[in-house]
GROMACS .gro file of C-alpha atoms in nm:
model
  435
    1UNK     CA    1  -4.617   4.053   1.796
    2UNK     CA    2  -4.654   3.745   1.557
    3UNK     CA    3  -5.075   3.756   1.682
    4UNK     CA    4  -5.327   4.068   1.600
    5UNK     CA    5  -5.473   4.027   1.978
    6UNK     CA    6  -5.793   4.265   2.002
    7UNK     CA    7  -5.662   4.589   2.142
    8UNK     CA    8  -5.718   4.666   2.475
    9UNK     CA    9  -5.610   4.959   2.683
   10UNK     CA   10  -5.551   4.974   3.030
   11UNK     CA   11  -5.656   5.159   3.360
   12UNK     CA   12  -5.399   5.472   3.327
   13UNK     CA   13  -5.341   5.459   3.711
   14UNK     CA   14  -5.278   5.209   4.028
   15UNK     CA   15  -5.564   5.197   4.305
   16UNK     CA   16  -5.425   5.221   4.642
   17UNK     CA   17  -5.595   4.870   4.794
   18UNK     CA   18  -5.777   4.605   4.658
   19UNK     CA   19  -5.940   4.274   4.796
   20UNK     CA   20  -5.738   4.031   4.539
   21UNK     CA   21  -5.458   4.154   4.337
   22UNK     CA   22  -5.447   3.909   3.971
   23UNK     CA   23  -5.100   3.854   3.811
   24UNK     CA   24  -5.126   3.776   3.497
   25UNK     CA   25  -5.368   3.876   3.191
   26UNK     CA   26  -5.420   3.598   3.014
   27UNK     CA   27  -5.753   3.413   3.019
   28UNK     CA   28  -5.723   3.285   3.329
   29UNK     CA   29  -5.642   3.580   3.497
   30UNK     CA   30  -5.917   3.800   3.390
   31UNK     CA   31  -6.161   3.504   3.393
   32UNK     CA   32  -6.107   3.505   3.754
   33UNK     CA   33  -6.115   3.908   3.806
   34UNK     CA   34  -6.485   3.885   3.658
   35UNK     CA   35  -6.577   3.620   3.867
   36UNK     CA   36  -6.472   3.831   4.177
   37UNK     CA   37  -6.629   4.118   4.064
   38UNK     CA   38  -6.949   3.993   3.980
   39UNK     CA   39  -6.951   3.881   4.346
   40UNK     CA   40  -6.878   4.247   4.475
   41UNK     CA   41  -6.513   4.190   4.561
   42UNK     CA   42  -6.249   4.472   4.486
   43UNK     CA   43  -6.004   4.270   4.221
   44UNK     CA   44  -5.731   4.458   4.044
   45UNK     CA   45  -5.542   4.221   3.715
   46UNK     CA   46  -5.196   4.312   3.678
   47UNK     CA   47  -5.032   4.206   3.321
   48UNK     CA   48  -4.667   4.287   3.217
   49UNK     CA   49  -4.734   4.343   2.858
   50UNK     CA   50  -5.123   4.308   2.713
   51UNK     CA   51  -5.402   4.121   2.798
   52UNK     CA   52  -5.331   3.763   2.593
   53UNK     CA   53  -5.059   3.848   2.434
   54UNK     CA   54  -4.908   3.496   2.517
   55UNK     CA   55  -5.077   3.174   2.513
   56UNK     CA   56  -5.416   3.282   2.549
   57UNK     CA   57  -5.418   3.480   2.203
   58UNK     CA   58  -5.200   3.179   2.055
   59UNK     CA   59  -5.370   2.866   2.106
   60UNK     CA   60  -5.565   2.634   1.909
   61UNK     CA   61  -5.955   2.759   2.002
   62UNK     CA   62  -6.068   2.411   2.111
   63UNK     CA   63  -6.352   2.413   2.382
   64UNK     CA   64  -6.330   2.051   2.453
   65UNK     CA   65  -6.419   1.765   2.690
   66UNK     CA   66  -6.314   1.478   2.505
   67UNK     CA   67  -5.951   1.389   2.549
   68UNK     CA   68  -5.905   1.545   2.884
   69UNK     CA   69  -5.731   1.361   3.167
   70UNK     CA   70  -6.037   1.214   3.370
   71UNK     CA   71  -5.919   1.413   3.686
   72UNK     CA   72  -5.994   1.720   3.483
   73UNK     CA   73  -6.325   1.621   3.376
   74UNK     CA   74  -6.584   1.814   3.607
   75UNK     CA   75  -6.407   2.098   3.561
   76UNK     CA   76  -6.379   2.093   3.167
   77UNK     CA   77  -6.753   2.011   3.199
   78UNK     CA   78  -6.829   2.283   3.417
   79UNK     CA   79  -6.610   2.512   3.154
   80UNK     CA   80  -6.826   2.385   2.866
   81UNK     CA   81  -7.167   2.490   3.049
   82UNK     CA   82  -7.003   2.880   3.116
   83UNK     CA   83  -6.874   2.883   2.766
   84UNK     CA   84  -7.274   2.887   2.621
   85UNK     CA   85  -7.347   3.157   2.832
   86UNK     CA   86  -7.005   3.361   2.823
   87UNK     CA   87  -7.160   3.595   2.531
   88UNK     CA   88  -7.500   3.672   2.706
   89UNK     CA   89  -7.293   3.685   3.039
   90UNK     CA   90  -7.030   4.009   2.934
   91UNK     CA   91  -7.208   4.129   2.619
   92UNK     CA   92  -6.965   4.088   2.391
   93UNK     CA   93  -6.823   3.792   2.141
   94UNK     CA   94  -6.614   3.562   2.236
   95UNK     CA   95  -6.652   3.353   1.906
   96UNK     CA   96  -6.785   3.046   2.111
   97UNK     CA   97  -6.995   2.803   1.895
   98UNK     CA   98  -7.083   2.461   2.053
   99UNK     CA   99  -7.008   2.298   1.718
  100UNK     CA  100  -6.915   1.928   1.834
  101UNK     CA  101  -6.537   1.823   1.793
  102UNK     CA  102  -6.454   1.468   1.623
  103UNK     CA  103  -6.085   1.280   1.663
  104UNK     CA  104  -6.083   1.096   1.333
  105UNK     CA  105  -5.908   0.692   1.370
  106UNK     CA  106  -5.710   0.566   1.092
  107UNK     CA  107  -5.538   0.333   1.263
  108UNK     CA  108  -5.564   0.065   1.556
  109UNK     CA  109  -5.352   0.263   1.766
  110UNK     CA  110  -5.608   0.523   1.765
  111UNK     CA  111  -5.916   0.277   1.769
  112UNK     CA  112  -5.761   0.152   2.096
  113UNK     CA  113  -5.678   0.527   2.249
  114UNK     CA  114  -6.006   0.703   2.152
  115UNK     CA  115  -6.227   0.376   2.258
  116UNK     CA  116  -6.067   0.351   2.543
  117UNK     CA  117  -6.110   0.745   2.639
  118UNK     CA  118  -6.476   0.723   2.537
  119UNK     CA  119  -6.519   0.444   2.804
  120UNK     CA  120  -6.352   0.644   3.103
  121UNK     CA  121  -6.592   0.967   2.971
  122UNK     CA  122  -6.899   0.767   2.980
  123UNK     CA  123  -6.824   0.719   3.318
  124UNK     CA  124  -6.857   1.047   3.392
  125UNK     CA  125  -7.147   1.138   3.183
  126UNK     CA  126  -6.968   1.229   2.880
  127UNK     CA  127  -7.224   1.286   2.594
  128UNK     CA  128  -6.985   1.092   2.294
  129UNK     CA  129  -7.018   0.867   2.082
  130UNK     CA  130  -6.825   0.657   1.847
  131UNK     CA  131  -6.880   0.650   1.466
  132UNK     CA  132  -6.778   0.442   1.221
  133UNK     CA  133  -6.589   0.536   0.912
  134UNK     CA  134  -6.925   0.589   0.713
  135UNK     CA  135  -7.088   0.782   1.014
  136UNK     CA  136  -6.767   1.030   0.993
  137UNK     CA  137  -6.765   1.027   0.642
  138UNK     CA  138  -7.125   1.176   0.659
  139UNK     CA  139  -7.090   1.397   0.931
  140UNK     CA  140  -6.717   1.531   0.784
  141UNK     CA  141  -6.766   1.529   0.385
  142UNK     CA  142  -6.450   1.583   0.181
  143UNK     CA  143  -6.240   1.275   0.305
  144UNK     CA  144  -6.005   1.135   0.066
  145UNK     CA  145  -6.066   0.739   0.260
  146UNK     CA  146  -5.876   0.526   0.469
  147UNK     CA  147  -6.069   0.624   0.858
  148UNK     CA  148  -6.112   0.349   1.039
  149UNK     CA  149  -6.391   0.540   1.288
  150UNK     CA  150  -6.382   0.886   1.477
  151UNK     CA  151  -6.511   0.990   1.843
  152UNK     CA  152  -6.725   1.270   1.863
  153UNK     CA  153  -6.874   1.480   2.105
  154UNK     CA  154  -7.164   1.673   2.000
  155UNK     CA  155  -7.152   1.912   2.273
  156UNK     CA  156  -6.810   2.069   2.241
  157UNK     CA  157  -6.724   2.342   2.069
  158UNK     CA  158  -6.473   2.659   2.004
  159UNK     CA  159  -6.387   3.016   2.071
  160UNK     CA  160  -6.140   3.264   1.893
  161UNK     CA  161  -5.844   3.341   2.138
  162UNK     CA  162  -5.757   3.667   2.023
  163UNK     CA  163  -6.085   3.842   2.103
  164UNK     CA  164  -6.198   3.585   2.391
  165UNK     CA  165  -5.966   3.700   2.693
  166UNK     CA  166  -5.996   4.113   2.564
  167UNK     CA  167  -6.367   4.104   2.584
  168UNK     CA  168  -6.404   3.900   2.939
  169UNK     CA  169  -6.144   4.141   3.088
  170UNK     CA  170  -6.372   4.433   2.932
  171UNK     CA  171  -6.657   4.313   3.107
  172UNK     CA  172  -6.475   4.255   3.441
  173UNK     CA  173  -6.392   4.632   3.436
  174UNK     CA  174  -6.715   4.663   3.352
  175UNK     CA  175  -6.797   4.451   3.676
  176UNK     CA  176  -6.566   4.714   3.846
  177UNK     CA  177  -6.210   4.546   3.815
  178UNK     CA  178  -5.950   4.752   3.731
  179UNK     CA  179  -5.697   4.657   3.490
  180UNK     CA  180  -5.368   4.745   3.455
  181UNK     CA  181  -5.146   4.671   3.111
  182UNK     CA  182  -4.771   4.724   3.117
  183UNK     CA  183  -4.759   4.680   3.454
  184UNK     CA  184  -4.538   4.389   3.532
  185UNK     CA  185  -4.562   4.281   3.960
  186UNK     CA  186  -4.197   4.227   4.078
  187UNK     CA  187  -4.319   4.062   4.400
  188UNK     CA  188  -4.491   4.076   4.753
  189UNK     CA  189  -4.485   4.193   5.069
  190UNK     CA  190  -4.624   4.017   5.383
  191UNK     CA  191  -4.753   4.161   5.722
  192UNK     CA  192  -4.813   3.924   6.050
  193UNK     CA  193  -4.684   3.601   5.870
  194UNK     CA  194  -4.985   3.656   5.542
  195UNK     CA  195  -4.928   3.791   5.193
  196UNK     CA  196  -5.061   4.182   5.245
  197UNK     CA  197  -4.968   4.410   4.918
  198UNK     CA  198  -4.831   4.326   4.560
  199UNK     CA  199  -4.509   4.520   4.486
  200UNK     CA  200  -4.574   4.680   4.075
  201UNK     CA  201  -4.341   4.862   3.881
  202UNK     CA  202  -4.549   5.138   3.928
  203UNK     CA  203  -4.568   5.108   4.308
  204UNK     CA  204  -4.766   4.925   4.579
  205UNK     CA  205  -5.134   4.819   4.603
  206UNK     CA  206  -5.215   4.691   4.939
  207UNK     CA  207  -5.443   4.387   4.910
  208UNK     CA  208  -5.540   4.082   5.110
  209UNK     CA  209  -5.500   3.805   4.870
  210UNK     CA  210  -5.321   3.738   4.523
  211UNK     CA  211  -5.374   3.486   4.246
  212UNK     CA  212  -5.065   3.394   4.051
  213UNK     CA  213  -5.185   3.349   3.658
  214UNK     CA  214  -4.879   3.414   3.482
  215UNK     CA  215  -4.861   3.083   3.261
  216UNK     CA  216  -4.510   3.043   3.163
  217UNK     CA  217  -4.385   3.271   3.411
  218UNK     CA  218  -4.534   3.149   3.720
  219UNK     CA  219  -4.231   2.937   3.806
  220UNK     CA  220  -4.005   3.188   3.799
  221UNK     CA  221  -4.230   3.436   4.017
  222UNK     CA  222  -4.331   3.194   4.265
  223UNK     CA  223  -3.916   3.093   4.313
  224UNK     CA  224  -3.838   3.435   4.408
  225UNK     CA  225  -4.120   3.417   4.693
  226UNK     CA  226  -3.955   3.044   4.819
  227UNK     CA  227  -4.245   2.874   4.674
  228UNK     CA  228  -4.059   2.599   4.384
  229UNK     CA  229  -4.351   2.534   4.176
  230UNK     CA  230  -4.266   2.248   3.920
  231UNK     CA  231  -4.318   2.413   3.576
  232UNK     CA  232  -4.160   2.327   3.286
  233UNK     CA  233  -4.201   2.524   2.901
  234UNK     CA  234  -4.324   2.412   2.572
  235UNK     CA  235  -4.348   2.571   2.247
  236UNK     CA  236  -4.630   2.547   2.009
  237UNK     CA  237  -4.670   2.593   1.663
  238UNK     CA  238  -5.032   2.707   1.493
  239UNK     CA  239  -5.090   2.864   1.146
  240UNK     CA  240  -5.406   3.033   0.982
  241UNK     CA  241  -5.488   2.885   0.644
  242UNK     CA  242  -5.710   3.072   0.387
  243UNK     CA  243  -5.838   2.906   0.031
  244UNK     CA  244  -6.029   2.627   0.171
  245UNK     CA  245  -6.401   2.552   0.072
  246UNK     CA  246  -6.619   2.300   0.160
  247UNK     CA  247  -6.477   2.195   0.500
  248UNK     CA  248  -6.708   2.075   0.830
  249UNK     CA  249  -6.696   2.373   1.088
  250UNK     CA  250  -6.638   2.164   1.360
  251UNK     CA  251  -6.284   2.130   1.469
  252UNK     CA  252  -6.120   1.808   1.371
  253UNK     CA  253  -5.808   1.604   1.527
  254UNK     CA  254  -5.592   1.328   1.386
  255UNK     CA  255  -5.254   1.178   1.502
  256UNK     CA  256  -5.103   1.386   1.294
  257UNK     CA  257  -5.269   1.748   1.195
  258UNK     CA  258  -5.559   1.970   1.383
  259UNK     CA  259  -5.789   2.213   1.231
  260UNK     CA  260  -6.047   2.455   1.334
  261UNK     CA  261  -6.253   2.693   1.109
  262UNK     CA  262  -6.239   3.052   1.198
  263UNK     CA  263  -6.485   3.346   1.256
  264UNK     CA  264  -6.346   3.501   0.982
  265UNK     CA  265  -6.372   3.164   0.760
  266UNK     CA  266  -6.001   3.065   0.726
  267UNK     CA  267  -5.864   2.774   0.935
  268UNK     CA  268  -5.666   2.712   1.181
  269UNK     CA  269  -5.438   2.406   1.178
  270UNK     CA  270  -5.144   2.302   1.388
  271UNK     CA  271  -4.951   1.968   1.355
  272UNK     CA  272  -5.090   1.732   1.632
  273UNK     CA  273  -4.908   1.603   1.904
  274UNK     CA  274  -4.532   1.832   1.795
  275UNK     CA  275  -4.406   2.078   2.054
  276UNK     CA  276  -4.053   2.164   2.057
  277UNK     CA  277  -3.918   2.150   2.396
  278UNK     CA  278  -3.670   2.396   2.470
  279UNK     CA  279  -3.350   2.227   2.695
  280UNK     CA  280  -3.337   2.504   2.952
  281UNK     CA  281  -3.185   2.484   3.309
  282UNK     CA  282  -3.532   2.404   3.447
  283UNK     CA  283  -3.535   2.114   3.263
  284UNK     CA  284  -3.215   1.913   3.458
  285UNK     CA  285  -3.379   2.095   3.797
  286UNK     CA  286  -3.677   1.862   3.751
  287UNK     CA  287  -3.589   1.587   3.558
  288UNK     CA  288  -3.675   1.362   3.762
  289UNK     CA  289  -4.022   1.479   3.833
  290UNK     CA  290  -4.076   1.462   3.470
  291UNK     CA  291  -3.940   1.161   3.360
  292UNK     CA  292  -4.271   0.961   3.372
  293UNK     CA  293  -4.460   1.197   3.144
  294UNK     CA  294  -4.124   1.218   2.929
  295UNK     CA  295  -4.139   0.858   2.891
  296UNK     CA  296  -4.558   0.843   2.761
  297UNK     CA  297  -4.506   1.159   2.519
  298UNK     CA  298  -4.108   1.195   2.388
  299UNK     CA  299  -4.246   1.080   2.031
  300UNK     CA  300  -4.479   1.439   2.065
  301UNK     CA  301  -4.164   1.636   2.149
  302UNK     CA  302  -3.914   1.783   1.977
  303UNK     CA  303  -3.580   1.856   2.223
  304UNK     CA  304  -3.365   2.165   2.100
  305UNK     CA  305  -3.067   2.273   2.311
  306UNK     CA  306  -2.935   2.604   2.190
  307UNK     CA  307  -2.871   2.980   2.278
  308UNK     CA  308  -3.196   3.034   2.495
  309UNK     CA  309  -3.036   2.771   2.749
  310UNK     CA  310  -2.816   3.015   2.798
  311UNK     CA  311  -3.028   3.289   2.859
  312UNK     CA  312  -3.229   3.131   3.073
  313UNK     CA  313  -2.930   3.060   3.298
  314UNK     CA  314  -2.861   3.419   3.299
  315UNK     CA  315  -3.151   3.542   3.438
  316UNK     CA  316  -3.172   3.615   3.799
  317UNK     CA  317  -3.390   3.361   4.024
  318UNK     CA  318  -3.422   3.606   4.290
  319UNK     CA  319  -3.417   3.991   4.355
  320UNK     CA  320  -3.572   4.274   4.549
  321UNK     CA  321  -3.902   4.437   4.517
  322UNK     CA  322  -3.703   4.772   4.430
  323UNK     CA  323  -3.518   4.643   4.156
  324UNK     CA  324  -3.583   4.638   3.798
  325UNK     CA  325  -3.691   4.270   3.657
  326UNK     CA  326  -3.692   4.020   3.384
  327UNK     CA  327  -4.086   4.099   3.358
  328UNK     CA  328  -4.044   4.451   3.282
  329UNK     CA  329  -3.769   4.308   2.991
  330UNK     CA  330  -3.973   4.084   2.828
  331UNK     CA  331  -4.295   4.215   2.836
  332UNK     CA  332  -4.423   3.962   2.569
  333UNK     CA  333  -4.288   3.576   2.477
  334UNK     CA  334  -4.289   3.553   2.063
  335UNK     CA  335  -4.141   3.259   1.969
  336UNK     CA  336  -4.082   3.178   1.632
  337UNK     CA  337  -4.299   2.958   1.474
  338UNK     CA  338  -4.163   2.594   1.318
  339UNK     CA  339  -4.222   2.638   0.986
  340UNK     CA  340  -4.175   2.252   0.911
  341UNK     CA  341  -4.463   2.181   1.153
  342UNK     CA  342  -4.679   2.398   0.935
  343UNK     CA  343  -4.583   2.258   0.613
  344UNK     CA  344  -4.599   1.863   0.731
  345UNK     CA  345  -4.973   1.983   0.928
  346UNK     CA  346  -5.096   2.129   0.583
  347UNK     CA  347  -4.940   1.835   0.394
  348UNK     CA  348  -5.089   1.562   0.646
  349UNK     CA  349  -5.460   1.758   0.590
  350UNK     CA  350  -5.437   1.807   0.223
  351UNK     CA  351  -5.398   1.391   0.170
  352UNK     CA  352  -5.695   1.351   0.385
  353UNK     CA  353  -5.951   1.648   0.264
  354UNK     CA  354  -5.808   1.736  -0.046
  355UNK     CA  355  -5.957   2.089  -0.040
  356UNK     CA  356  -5.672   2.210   0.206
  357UNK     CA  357  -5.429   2.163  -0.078
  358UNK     CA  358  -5.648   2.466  -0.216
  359UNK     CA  359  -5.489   2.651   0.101
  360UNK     CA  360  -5.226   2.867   0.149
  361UNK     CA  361  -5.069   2.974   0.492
  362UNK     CA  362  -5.114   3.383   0.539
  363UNK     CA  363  -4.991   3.372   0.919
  364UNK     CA  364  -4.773   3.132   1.138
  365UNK     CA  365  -4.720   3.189   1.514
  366UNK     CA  366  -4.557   2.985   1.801
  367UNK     CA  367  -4.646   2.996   2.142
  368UNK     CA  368  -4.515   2.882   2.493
  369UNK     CA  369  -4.722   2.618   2.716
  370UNK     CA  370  -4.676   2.607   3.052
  371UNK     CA  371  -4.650   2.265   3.174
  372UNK     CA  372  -4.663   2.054   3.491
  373UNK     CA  373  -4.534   1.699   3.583
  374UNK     CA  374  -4.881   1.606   3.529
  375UNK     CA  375  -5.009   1.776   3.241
  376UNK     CA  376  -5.310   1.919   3.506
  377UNK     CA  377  -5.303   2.224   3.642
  378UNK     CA  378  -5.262   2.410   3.941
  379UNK     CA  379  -5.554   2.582   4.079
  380UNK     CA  380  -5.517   2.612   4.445
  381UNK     CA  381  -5.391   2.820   4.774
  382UNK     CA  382  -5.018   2.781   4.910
  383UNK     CA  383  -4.990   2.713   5.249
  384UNK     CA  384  -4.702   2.885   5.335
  385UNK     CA  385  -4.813   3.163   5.252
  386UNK     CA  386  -5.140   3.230   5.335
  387UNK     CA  387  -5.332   3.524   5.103
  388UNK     CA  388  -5.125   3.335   4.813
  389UNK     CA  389  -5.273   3.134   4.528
  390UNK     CA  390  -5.139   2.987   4.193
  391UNK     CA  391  -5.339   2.939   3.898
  392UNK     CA  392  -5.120   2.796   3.660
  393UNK     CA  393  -4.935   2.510   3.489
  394UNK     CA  394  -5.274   2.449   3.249
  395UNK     CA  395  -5.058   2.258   3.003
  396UNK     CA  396  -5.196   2.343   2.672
  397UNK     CA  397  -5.572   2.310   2.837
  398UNK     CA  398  -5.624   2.660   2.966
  399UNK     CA  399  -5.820   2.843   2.711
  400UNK     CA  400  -6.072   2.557   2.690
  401UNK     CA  401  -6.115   2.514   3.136
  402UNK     CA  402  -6.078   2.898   3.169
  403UNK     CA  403  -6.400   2.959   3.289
  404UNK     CA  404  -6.430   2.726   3.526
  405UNK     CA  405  -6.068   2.769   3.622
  406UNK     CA  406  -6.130   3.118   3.695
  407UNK     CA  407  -6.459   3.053   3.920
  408UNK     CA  408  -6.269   2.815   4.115
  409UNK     CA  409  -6.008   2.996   4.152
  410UNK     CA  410  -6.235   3.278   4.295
  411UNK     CA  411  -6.377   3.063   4.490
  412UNK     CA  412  -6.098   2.933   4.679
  413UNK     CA  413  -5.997   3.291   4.732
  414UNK     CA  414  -6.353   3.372   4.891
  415UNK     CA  415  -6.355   3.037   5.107
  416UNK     CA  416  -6.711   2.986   4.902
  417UNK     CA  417  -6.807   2.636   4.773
  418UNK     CA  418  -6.613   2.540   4.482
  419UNK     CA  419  -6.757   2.462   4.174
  420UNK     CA  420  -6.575   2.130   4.159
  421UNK     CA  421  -6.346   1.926   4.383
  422UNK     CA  422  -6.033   2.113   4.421
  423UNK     CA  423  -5.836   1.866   4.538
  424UNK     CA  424  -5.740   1.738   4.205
  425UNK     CA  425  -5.564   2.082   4.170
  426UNK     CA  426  -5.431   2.084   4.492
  427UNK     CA  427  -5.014   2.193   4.468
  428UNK     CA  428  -5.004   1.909   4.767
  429UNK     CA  429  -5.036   1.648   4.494
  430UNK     CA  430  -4.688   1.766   4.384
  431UNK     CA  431  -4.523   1.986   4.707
  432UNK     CA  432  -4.744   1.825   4.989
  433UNK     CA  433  -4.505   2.088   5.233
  434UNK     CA  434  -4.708   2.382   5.020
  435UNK     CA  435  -5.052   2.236   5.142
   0.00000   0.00000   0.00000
């Protein structure tokens, strides 16, 4: 893979029943399997290739509030108050540092968006502020000019994704989850009208629920069940940087570059608001369900029809439990990285802290984002199929909400209070039939 993930190895063998069977081993997935066992419930995390290999090893390391879409706002709070005990809580690092996070204005255009996001925060308790260009220029030192102000939020913070997800599953095994690696789940089986095993490559674990956390496969999982969740893919670009001194440690977003510094003091920096958006067959199957959020954010995308159209039409939609799947093919999603994001990123930072021109690039990786009509996520039970639950469609969000995420999602599953209002998540908002 394009990512050194930590290494972790998995359970050598199946159990024969558990409570809740996890698919999916990214940081959702096994933040949920240590929620459940901490409470005592049997949980068993079933990933087709390593534990955040995809997205969860590849994303930016943000631990924010600020920015989120105000329906997500309890729950990215929530996240934030786990995240400064996640160390303590599995004995282990997770690189979380509560930091503070600044978006840095140098134009109206952002004036406007940022003021007007630190007004709907406030609302909900948000501890940020707004600083002007001196009050940035003291708290960030190293700009070359020309900020116009910045919002920051003291209290958020970041996390290294390719030792965050390892450790938490470590600890849920710890908990007593078992978890299995290489072990793709081909699909279900259902007794007296409820969901009642999960169907492995391996063989059959009998269980009485199952939470689907398979980022940017859960579409194509839940389709072969009858359940057509609206998912769509992007693909991310992110690069480590090493050469550059004298540089704040907080991360730092502008419209048009991102950085974060590193446990291991390099950077990371990604081009802000650029995603290439793969054309696929998906994409004409939803269209319309997309075409408001297509219409806010088509300057951030980049649309590229070309050969994996074509794969993606080739694979099969539905099969049998017996029959050898797409999961067990493609155990791991790689995508190239854009290598003129990374240039234009390192370009954009070097005019406004000239000591990133000091940088070089020693790594470049790409990642795919699952993505709903929305840009929220689903966390919540399917109707239809009772025992079933989808934790999915995080849109570029997930590594920052995991926590939370997970503990609601456990929480559903248990029938417990949740930790926030579900209903934001609900997969009525989009299928009300699922409800």
């Amino acid at each position: 893979m394009s990512i050194p993930v930590a290494p972790f190895e998995g359970d050598p063998s199946l159990p024969e029943k558990v409570d809740v069977a996890v698919i999916g081993g990214g940081i959702i997935g096994v933040m949920t399997a240590l929620t459940l066992a901490e409470r005592g419930v049997s949980v068993a995390v079933f990933e087709k290739g390593q534990i955040a290999g995809e997205q969860s090893g590849r994303n930016w390391g943000w631990v924010r509030q600020m920015g989120r879409d105000v329906a997500e706002l309890p729950l990215t709070m929530a996240s934030l108050r786990l995240w400064g005990q996640l160390n303590e809580r599995i004995g282990a690092e997770t690189g979380f540092r509560r930091t503070g996070i600044t978006y840095l204005c140098y134009n109206k255009t952002d004036l406007a968006n940022w003021g007007g996001w630190h007004e709907k925060g406030k609302q909900y308790g948000m501890e940020s502020r707004m600083l002007s260009a001196q009050e940035v220029t003291e708290l960030l030192p190293g700009s070359a000019g020309g900020l116009l102000a910045g919002l920051h939020t003291p209290t958020d913070g970041r996390a290294e994704p390719w030792i965050a997800a390892p450790a938490i599953a470590e600890a849920a095994r710890r908990k007593g989850a078992r978890i299995l690696t290489d072990c793709a789940v081909r699909g279900i089986e259902t007794a007296a009208g409820r969901l009642s095993a999960v169907v492995t490559e391996r063989g059959t674990v009998r269980c009485g629920a199952a939470v689907l956390a398979g980022g940017a496969w859960s579409r194509l999982f839940a389709g072969n069940l009858g359940i057509d969740f609206p998912q769509l893919k992007v693909i991310g670009t992110v690069a480590r940087v090493t050469g550059v001194e004298g540089i704040a440690e907080m991360p730092v977003g502008a419209g048009n570059f991102a950085y974060r510094k590193r446990l291991d003091g390099d950077y990371t920096v990604a081009l802000r608001n650029a995603n290439i958006a793969p054309i696929l067959p998906d994409n004409f199957r939803l269209a319309f369900e997309y075409l408001p959020s297509l219409l806010q954010t088509w300057r951030e995308l980049k649309l590229r029809f070309g050969a994996s159209f074509f794969r993606e039409l080739a694979v099969k939609r539905s099969w049998s439990n017996d029959a050898r799947t797409i999961f067990e093919e493609v155990r791991t999603l790689d995508p190239p990285p854009n290598h003129a994001f990374t240039r234009t990123a390192l370009a954009n930072l070097s005019r406004a802290y000239p000591a990133f021109a000091r940088g070089h690039v020693v790594q470049e990786w790409g990642g795919v984002i699952d993505v709903t009509p929305d840009a929220v996520p689903v966390i919540s039970a399917i109707g239809t199929l009772p025992g079933f639950y989808i934790a999915s469609g995080f849109s570029g969000h997930g590594f920052g909400i995991a926590p939370a995420a997970g503990q609601l999602a456990a929480d559903l599953v248990m029938g417990t209070t949740p930790i926030v209002d579900p209903k934001p998540f609900s997969i009525a908002r989009m299928r009300p039939k699922l409800k």
